[in-house]
XYZ file of C-alpha atoms in Angstrom:
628
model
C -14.595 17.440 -12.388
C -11.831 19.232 -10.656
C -12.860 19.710 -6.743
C -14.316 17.390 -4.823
C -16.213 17.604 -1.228
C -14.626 14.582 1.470
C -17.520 15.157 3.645
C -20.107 13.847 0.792
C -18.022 11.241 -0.294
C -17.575 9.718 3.127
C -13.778 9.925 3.224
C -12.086 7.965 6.142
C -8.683 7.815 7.037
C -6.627 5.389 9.440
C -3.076 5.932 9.923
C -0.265 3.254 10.795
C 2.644 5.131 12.158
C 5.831 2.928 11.889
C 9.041 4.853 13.704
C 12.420 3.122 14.497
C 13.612 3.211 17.474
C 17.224 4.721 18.925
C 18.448 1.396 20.452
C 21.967 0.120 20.391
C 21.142 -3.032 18.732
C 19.092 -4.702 16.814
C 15.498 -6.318 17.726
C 16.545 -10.091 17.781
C 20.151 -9.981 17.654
C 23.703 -7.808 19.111
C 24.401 -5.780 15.867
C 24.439 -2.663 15.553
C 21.690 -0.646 13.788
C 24.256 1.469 11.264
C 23.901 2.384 7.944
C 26.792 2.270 5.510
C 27.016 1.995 1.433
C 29.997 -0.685 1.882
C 29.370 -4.261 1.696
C 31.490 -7.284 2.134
C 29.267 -9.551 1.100
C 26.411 -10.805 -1.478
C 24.045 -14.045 -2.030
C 20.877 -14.306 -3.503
C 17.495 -16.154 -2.569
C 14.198 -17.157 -4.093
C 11.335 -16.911 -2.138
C 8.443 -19.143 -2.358
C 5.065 -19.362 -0.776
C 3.879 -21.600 1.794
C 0.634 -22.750 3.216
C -0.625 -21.316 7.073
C -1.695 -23.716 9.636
C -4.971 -23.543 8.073
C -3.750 -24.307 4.774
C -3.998 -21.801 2.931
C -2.142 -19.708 0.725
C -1.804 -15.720 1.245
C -3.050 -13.545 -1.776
C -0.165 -11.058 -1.834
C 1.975 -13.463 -1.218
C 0.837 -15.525 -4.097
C 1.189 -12.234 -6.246
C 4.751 -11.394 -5.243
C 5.453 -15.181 -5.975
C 3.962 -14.930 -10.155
C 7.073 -12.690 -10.036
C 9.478 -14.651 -10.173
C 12.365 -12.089 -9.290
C 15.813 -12.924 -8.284
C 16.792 -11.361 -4.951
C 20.209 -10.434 -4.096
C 21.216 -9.351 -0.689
C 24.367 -6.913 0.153
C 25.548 -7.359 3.831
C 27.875 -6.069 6.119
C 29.465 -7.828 8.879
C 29.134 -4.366 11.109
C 25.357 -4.158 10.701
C 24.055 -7.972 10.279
C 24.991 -11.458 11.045
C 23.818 -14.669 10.804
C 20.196 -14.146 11.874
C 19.274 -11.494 9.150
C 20.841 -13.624 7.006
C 18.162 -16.549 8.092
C 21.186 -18.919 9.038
C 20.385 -18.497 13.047
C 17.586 -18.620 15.395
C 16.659 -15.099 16.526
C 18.258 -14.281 19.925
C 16.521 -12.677 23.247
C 14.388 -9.801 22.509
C 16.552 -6.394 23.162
C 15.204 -5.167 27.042
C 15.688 -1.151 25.475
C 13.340 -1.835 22.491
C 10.712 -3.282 24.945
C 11.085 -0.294 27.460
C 10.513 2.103 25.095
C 7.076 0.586 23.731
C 6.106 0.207 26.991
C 6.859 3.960 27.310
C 5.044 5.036 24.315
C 2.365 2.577 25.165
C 1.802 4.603 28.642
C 2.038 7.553 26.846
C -0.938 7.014 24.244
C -2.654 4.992 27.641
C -2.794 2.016 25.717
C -3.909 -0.977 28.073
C -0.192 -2.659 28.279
C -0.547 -6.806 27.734
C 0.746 -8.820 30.206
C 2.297 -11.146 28.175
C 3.524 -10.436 24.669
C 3.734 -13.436 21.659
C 5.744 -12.878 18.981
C 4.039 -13.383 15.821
C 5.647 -14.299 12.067
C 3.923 -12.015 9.176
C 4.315 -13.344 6.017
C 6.293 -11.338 3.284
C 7.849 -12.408 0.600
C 8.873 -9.336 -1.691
C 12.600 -10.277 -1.081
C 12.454 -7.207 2.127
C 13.240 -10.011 4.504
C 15.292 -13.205 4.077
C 13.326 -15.158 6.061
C 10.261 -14.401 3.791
C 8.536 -13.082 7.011
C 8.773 -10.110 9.212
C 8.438 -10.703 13.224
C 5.815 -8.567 15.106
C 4.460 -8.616 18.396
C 1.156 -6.819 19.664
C 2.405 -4.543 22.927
C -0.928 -2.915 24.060
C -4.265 -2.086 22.614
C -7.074 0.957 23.219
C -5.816 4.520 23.861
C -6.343 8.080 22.714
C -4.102 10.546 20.765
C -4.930 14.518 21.977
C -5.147 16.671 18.382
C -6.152 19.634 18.794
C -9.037 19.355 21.962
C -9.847 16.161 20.147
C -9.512 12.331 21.024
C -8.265 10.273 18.532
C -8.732 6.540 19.389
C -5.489 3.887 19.079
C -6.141 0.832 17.797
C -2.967 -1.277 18.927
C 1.051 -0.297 19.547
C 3.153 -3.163 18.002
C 7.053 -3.873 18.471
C 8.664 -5.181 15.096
C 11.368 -5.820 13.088
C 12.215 -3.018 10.291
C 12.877 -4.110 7.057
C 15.692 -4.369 4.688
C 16.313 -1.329 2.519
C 15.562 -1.670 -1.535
C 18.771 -0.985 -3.284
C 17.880 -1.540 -6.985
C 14.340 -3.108 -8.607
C 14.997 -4.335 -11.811
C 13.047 -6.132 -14.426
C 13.823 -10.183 -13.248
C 16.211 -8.453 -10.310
C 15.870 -7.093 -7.122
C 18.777 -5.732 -4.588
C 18.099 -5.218 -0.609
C 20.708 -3.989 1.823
C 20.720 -5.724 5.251
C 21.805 -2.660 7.215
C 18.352 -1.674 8.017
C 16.970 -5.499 8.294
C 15.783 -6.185 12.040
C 16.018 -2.710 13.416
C 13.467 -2.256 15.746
C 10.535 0.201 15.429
C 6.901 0.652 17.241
C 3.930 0.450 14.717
C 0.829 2.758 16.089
C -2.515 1.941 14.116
C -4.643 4.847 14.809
C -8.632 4.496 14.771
C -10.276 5.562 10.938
C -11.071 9.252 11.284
C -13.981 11.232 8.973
C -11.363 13.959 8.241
C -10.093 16.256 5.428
C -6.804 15.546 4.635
C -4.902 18.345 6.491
C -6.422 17.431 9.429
C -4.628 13.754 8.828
C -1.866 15.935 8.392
C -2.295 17.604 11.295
C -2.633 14.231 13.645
C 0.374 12.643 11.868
C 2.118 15.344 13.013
C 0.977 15.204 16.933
C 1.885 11.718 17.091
C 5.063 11.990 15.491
C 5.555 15.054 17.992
C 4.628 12.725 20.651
C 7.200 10.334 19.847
C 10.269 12.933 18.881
C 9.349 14.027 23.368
C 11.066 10.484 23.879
C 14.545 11.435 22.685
C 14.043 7.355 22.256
C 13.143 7.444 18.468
C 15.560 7.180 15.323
C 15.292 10.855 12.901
C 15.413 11.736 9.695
C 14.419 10.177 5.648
C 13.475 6.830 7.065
C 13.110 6.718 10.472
C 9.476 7.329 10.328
C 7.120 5.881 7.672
C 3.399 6.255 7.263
C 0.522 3.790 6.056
C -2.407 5.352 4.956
C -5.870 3.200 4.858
C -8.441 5.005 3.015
C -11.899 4.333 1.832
C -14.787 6.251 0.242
C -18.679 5.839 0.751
C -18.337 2.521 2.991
C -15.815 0.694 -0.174
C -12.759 -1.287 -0.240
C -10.138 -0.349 2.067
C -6.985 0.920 0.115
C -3.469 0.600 2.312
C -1.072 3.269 0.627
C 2.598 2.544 2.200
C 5.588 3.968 2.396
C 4.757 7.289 2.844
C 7.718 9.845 4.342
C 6.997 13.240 4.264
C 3.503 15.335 6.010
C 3.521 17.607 2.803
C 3.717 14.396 1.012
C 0.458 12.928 3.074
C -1.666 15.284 2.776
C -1.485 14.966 -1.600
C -1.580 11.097 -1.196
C -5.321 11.045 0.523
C -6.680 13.499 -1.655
C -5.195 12.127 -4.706
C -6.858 8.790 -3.283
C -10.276 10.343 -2.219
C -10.479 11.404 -5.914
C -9.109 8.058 -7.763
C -11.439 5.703 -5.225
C -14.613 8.184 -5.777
C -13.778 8.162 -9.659
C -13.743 4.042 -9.760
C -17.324 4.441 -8.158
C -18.231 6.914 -10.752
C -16.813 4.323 -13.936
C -18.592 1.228 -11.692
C -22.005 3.047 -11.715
C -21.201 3.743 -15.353
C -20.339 0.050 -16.424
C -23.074 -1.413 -14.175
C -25.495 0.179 -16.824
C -23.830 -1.597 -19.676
C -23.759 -5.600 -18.454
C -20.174 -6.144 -18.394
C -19.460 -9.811 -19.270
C -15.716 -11.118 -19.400
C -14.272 -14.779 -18.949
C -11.199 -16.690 -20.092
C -12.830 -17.464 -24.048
C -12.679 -13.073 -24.291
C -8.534 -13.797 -24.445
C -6.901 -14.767 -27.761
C -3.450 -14.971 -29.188
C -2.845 -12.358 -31.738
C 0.789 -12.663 -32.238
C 0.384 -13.176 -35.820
C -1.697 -10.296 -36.771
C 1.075 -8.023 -35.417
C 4.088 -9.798 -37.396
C 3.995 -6.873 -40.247
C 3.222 -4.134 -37.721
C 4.918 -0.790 -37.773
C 5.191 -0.128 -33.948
C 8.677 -0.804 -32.362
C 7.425 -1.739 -29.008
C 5.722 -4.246 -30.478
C 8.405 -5.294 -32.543
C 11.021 -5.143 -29.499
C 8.531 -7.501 -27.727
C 8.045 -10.504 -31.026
C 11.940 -9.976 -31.238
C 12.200 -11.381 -27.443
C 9.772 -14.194 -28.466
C 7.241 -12.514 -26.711
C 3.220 -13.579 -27.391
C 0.589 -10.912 -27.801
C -2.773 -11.452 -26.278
C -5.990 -9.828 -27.068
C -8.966 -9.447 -24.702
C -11.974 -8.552 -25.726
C -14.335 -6.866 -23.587
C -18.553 -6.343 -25.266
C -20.032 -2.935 -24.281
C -16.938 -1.280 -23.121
C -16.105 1.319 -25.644
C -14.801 4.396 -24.114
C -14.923 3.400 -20.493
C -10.881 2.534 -20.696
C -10.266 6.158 -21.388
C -13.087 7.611 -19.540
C -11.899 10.418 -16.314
C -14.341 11.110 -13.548
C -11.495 13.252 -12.497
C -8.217 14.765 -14.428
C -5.978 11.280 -14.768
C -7.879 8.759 -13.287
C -8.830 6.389 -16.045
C -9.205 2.705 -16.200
C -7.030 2.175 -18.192
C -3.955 3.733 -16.021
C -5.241 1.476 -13.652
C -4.981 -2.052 -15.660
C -1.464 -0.535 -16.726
C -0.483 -0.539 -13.484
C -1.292 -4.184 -12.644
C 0.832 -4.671 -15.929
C 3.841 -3.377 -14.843
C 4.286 -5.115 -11.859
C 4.822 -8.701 -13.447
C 7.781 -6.664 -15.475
C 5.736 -6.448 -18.607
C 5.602 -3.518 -20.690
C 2.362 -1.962 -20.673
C -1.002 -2.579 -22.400
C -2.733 -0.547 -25.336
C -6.679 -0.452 -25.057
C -8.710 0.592 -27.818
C -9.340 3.699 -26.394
C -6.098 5.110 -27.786
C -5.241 2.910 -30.522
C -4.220 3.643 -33.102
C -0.975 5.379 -31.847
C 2.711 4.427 -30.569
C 3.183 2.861 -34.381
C -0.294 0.593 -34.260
C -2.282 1.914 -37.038
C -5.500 1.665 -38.743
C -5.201 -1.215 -40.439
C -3.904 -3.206 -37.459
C -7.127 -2.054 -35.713
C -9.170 -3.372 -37.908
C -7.314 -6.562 -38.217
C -7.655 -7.205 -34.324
C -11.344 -6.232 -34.660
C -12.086 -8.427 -36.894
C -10.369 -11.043 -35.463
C -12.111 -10.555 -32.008
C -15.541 -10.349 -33.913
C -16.311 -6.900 -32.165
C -19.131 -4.758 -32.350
C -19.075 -0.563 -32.533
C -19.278 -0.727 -29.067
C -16.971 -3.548 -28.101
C -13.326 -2.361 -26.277
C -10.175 -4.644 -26.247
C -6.742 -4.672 -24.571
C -3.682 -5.867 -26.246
C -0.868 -7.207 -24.048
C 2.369 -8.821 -25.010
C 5.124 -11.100 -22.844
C 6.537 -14.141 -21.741
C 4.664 -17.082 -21.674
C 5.944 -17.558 -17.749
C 4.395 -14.184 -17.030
C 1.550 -13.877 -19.620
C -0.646 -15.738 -18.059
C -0.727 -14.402 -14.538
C -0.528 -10.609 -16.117
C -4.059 -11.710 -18.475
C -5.700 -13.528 -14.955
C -5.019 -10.131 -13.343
C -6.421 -7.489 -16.104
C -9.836 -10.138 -16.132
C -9.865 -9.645 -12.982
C -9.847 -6.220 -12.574
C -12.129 -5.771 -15.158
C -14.541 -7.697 -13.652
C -13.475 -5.864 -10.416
C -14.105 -2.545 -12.034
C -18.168 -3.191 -11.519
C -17.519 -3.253 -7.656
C -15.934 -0.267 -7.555
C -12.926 0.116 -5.277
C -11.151 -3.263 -5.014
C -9.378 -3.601 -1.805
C -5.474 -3.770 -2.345
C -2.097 -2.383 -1.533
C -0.752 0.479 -3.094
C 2.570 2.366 -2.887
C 3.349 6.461 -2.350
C 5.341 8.410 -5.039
C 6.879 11.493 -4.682
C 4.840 13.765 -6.901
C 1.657 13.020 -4.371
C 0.121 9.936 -6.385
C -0.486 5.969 -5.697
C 0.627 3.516 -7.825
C -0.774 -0.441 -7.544
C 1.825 -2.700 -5.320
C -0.232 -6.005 -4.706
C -3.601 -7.299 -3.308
C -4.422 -6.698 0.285
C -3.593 -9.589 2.623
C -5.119 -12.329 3.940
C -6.103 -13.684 7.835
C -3.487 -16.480 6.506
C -0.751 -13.710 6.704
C -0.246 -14.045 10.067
C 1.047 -17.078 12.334
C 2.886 -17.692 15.575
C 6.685 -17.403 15.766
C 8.192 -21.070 16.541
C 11.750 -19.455 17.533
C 10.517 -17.244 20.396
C 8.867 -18.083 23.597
C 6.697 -15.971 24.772
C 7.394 -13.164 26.656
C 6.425 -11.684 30.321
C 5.879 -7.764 31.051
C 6.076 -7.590 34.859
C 3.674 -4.960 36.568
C 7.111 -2.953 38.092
C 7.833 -2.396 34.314
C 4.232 -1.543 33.506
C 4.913 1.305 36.474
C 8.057 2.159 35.605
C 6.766 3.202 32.107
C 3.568 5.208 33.537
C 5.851 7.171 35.537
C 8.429 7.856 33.476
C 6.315 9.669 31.045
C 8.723 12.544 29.181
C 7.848 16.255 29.056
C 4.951 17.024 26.136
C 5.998 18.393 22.929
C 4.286 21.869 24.367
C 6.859 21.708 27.327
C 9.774 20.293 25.174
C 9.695 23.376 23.184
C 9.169 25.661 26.238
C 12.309 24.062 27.771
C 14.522 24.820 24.860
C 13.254 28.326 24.134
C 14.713 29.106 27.288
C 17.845 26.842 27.601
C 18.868 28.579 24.157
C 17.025 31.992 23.844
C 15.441 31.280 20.699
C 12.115 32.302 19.346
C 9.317 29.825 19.061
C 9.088 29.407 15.626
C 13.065 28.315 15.655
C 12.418 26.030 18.841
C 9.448 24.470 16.858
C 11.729 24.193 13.633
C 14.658 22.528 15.449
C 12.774 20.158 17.442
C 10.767 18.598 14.476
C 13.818 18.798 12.458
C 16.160 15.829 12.161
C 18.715 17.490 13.824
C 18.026 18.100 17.594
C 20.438 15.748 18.683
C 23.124 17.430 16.508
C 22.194 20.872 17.487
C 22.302 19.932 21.676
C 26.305 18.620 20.771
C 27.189 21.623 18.529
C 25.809 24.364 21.269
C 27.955 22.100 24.007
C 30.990 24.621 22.813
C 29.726 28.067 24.166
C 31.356 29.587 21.019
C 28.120 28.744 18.599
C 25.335 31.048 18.622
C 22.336 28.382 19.284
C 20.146 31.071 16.644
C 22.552 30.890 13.616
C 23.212 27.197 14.549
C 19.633 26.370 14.293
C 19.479 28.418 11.659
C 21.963 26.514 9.275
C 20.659 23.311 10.422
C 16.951 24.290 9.468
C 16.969 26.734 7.015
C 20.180 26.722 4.951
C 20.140 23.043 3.972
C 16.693 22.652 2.916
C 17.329 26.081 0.761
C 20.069 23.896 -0.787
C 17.852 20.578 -1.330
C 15.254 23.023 -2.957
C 17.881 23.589 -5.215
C 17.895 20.131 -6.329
C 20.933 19.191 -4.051
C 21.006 16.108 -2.285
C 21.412 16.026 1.552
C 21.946 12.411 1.916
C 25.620 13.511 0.750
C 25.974 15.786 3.741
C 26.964 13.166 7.133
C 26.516 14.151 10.684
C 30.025 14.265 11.239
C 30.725 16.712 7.822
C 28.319 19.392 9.582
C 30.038 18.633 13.241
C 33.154 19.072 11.689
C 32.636 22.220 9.694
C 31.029 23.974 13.156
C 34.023 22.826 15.230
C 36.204 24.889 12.325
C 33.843 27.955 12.749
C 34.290 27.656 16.851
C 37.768 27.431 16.498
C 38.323 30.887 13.843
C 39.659 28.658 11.499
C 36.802 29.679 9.600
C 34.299 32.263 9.079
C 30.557 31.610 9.347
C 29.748 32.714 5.978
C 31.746 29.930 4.752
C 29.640 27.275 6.326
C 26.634 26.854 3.147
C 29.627 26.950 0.683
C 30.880 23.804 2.436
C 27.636 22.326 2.984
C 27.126 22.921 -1.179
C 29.734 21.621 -2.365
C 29.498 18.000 -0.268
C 25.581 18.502 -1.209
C 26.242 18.477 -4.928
C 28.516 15.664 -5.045
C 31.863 17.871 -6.239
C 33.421 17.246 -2.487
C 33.462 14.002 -0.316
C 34.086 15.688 2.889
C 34.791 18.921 4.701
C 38.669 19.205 3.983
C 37.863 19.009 -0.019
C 35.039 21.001 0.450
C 37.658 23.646 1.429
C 40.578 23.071 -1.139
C 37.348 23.011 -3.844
C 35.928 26.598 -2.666
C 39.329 28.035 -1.480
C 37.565 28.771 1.960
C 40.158 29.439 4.810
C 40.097 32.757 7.300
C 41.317 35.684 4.861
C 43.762 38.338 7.692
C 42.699 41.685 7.829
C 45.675 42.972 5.866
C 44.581 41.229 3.149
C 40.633 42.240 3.263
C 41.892 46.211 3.534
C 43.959 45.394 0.192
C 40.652 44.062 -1.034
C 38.542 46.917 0.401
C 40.555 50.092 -0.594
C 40.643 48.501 -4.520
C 36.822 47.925 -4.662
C 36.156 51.463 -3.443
C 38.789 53.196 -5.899
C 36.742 51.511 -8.332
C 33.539 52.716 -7.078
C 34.898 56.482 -6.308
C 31.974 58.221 -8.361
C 29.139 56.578 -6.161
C 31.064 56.821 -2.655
C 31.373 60.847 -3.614
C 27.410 60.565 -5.396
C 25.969 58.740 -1.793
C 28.493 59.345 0.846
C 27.749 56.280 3.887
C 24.852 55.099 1.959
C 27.128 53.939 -0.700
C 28.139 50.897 1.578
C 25.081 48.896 0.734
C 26.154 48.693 -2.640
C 29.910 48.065 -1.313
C 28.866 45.629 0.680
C 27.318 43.380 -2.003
C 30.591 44.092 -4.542
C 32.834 42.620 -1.659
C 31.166 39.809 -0.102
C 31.109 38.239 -3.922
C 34.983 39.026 -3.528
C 35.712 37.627 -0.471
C 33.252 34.734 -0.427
C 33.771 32.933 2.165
C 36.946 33.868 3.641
C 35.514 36.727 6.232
C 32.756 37.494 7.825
C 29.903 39.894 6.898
C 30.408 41.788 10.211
C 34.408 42.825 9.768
C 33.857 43.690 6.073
C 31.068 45.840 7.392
C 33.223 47.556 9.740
C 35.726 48.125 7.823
C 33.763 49.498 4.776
C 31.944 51.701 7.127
C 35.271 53.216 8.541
C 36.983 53.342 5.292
C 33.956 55.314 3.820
C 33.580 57.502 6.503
C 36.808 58.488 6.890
C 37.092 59.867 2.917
């Protein structure tokens, strides 16, 4: 099964739209929200769980917690202080993060709460040091206008970003403060019966919606999207971290397909009478001493112990795929990894990776199985073991349900990957630190009539402040790089079409080539436009600049330069250049006459790469030609 129909299956989709905003300081504190890769400082935490008021415990929480990671935090005394470190009571909320959710409240006409409590969200996968993130509920109801249609808003929240992941390693993980406490407006959007373009298409509205501000943060980052899906009425899956539309769209109808296969394999395994407790899991460690497989020999040298689960009637359904790569198995991997254990082999593929017949048969013996028995091997840590074997029993017994209700993170190549359960009502609890705090009705107003222009007039507006098509005025506006491209036009000497066009077109051609634009700074591309303004150099030179910062071989503009030996090449020089190249080329100048110049053209621009412009050598090909 290949293709699959989202109407039939009942696919719903309810987006959470988290966007930073552009303040000048943090949510709870006077630092400033920058980025940078240099820290002065390190220290490390462990973070436990607690009990809510009601006493009990959280179920992600409690997963993150089995664990047992180490995190380390790098800081810098530019971008954090003492309260991201946890070491100081938050300070007064910041007045320009509040204005703007009121703002973006008005605009979506959410009803606005008089009064706003600050709420503590439990979180303890090391992304805040506090092992909670702070949150606040702004305004609830409201509509979102795609496309003639309303799309109901379930609440607008004010929160605290979190930090950024540096490294995750096996017992390790490494967060960077910068981003820690940054504020940013979470929009939960009402579940929609949609195909997943159409998602697409209302991610993009609302982040359209937002950009009309000039109040919201651009770029890799600045705007993340959680995805809850469900098929035919099951569990709710929340897929985070999401970055890109393109991105989106693959994500929901990888999901669509993985949810409505684990309700194809439940319908399958509620035919066989699944049965599965703690007596199915034995130790196993010494049938394995003598086997040939190096994984498993990596794991008995590390003093690891290998567990077997056995699991009657469930031959084949490990391996079995409703749809190309979704398996049970994969799934139950998954789970594995996450408590920083290898993997599992089920008997659906054994024998392979080094296990062999004879091992096989050893384990199925051992396990007394049946022809039609299945079984899971699984080696670590004592410490670890345990809560790894808990969680594939689970699952297992799970897998009957169908969809099981849980977290699950976004890769890049369009697929989910398990991250932890879903959370509990427990999650949530008030903040002690933070009275609560009072929206008056003149800033209710203010907001409602301070609404900015729509997208629609946005793009209207700068078609005609900077003569540019449409498509370009759509392409710059979405883009990361409005801001930049409003400063760069202030000099009357940059063509707004070829600045747009560099800023849109030219470095994503370069990231398609694998480069990476997270090399290339806002001040590098200011910088290399004030040198083309100035004649210092000539426009063609601009991508060579941007490549070589983009692929790592220069760490600013001036390198960049002295790397590609771009500078302004005189006139005197490009004749020298000229007059050799068509000496060269006599026989086809005499063969075409004028229409040799194409040709010419392409010989010299190789040449003089970067060191004049495509109009003067032109020009001066055209004149040279014509006048032999």
């Amino acid at each position: 099964m290949t293709e699959i129909d989202f109407q039939k299956i009942g696919l719903k989709v309810g987006l959470e739209i988290h966007q930073q905003l552009d303040t000048h300081k943090k949510l709870f504190c006077r630092c400033r929200p920058i980025e940078s890769d240099e820290y002065t400082e390190k220290f490390s935490r462990s973070l436990r769980t607690a009990k809510s008021e009601l006493g009990e415990l959280d179920p992600a929480a409690l997963f993150e917690k089995a664990k047992s990671k180490k995190i380390n935090y790098y800081a810098n005394s530019q971008s954090s202080c003492l309260v991201e470190k946890d070491d100081e009571p938050p300070h007064d909320l910041d007045h320009d993060a509040k204005k703007i959710s009121l703002l973006i409240s008005s605009m979506l006409e959410s009803k606005i709460f008089s009064e706003i409590h600050v709420m503590r969200k439990t979180v303890i996968d090391g992304s805040n040091t506090s092992g909670f993130q702070r949150t606040m509920l702004v305004s609830q109801g409201g509509n979102l206008k795609v496309n003639g249609k309303n799309i109901g808003v379930q609440a607008v929240c004010l929160e605290e970003d979190a930090a950024k992941l540096l490294k995750d390693e096996r017992n390790e993980r490494d967060y960077s403060l910068d981003r820690l406490g940054v504020p940013l407006v979470e929009i939960a959007l009402e579940p929609v019966s949609a195909k997943p373009f159409e998602v697409k298409e209302i991610a993009l509205t609302l982040g359209r919606l937002l950009r009309a501000t000039r109040m919201v943060k651009r770029g890799i980052g600045s705007i993340r999207q959680d995805v809850n899906i469900s098929v035919m009425n099951s569990g709710v899956v929340e897929v985070k971290g999401v970055q890109q539309l393109d991105q989106l769209e693959k994500i929901i109808d990888y999901e669509a397909k993985r949810q409505h296969g684990l309700i194809l394999i439940a319908e399958k395994l509620k035919k066989l009478s699944i049965t599965i407790t703690k007596e199915d899991v034995l130790d196993v460690t010494e049938i394995f001493k003598d086997c040939e497989s190096k994984i498993i020999q990596k794991a008995l040298k590390s003093n690891a112990k290998i567990n077997a689960i056995r699991v009657r009637n469930f031959s084949g359904m490990f391996g079995f795929e409703p749809y190309n790569g979704i398996r049970l198995g994969k799934e139950i991997g998954q789970i594995v990894r996450f408590f920083g254990i290898g993997g599992v082999f089920h008997s659906d593929e054994l024998p392979n990776y080094g296990i062999n017949d004879s091992d096989v048969d050893k384990v199925r013996k051992h396990l007394e199985l049946a022809d039609g028995d299945g079984f899971l091997i699984i080696a670590g840590e004592d410490s670890k073991l345990d809560y790894a074997v808990n969680s594939i029993v689970k699952r297992i017994q799970d897998a009957v349900n169908g969809v099981p209700a849980e977290t699950r993170a976004a890769t890049q190549d369009g697929e989910t990957v398990f991250l932890r359960p879903r959370p509990g009502a427990s999650r949530m609890y008030p903040e002690t630190d933070i009275p609560s705090i009072n929206v008056m009705p003149e800033e209710v107003k203010f907001a409602r009539e301070n609404i900015p222009k729509s997208w629609d007039d946005s793009i209207a507006e700068i078609q005609q402040k900077y003569d540019l098509n449409f498509q370009l005025s759509e392409q710059i506006f979405d883009s990361e790089y409005m801001e930049m491209f409003e400063k760069i036009c202030e000099n009357k000497k940059n063509s707004p079409n070829f600045v747009a066009s560099i800023l849109c077109s030219s470095i994503t051609n370069l990231e398609r080539k694998g480069l990476d634009a997270m090399l290339l700074k806002p001040e590098h591309i200011i910088e290399s436009f004030e040198l083309l303004a100035s004649g210092k150099i000539p426009k063609e030179s601009l991508e060579i600049i941007f490549e070589s910062i983009m692929s790592g071989k220069s760490e600013n503009v001036s390198l960049a330069m002295q790397s590609t030996d771009v500078s302004s090449m005189d006139e005197a020089e490009l004749n020298e250049i000229l007059d050799k190249i068509i000496q060269n080329n006599m026989d086809l100048v005499k063969e075409r006459g004028e229409h040799a110049v194409v040709t010419l053209m392409g010989i010299a621009m190789k040449e003089v790469r970067g060191k004049a412009s495509g109009k003067m050598v032109n020009d001066l090909l055209h004149k040279k030609v014509s006048e032999l």
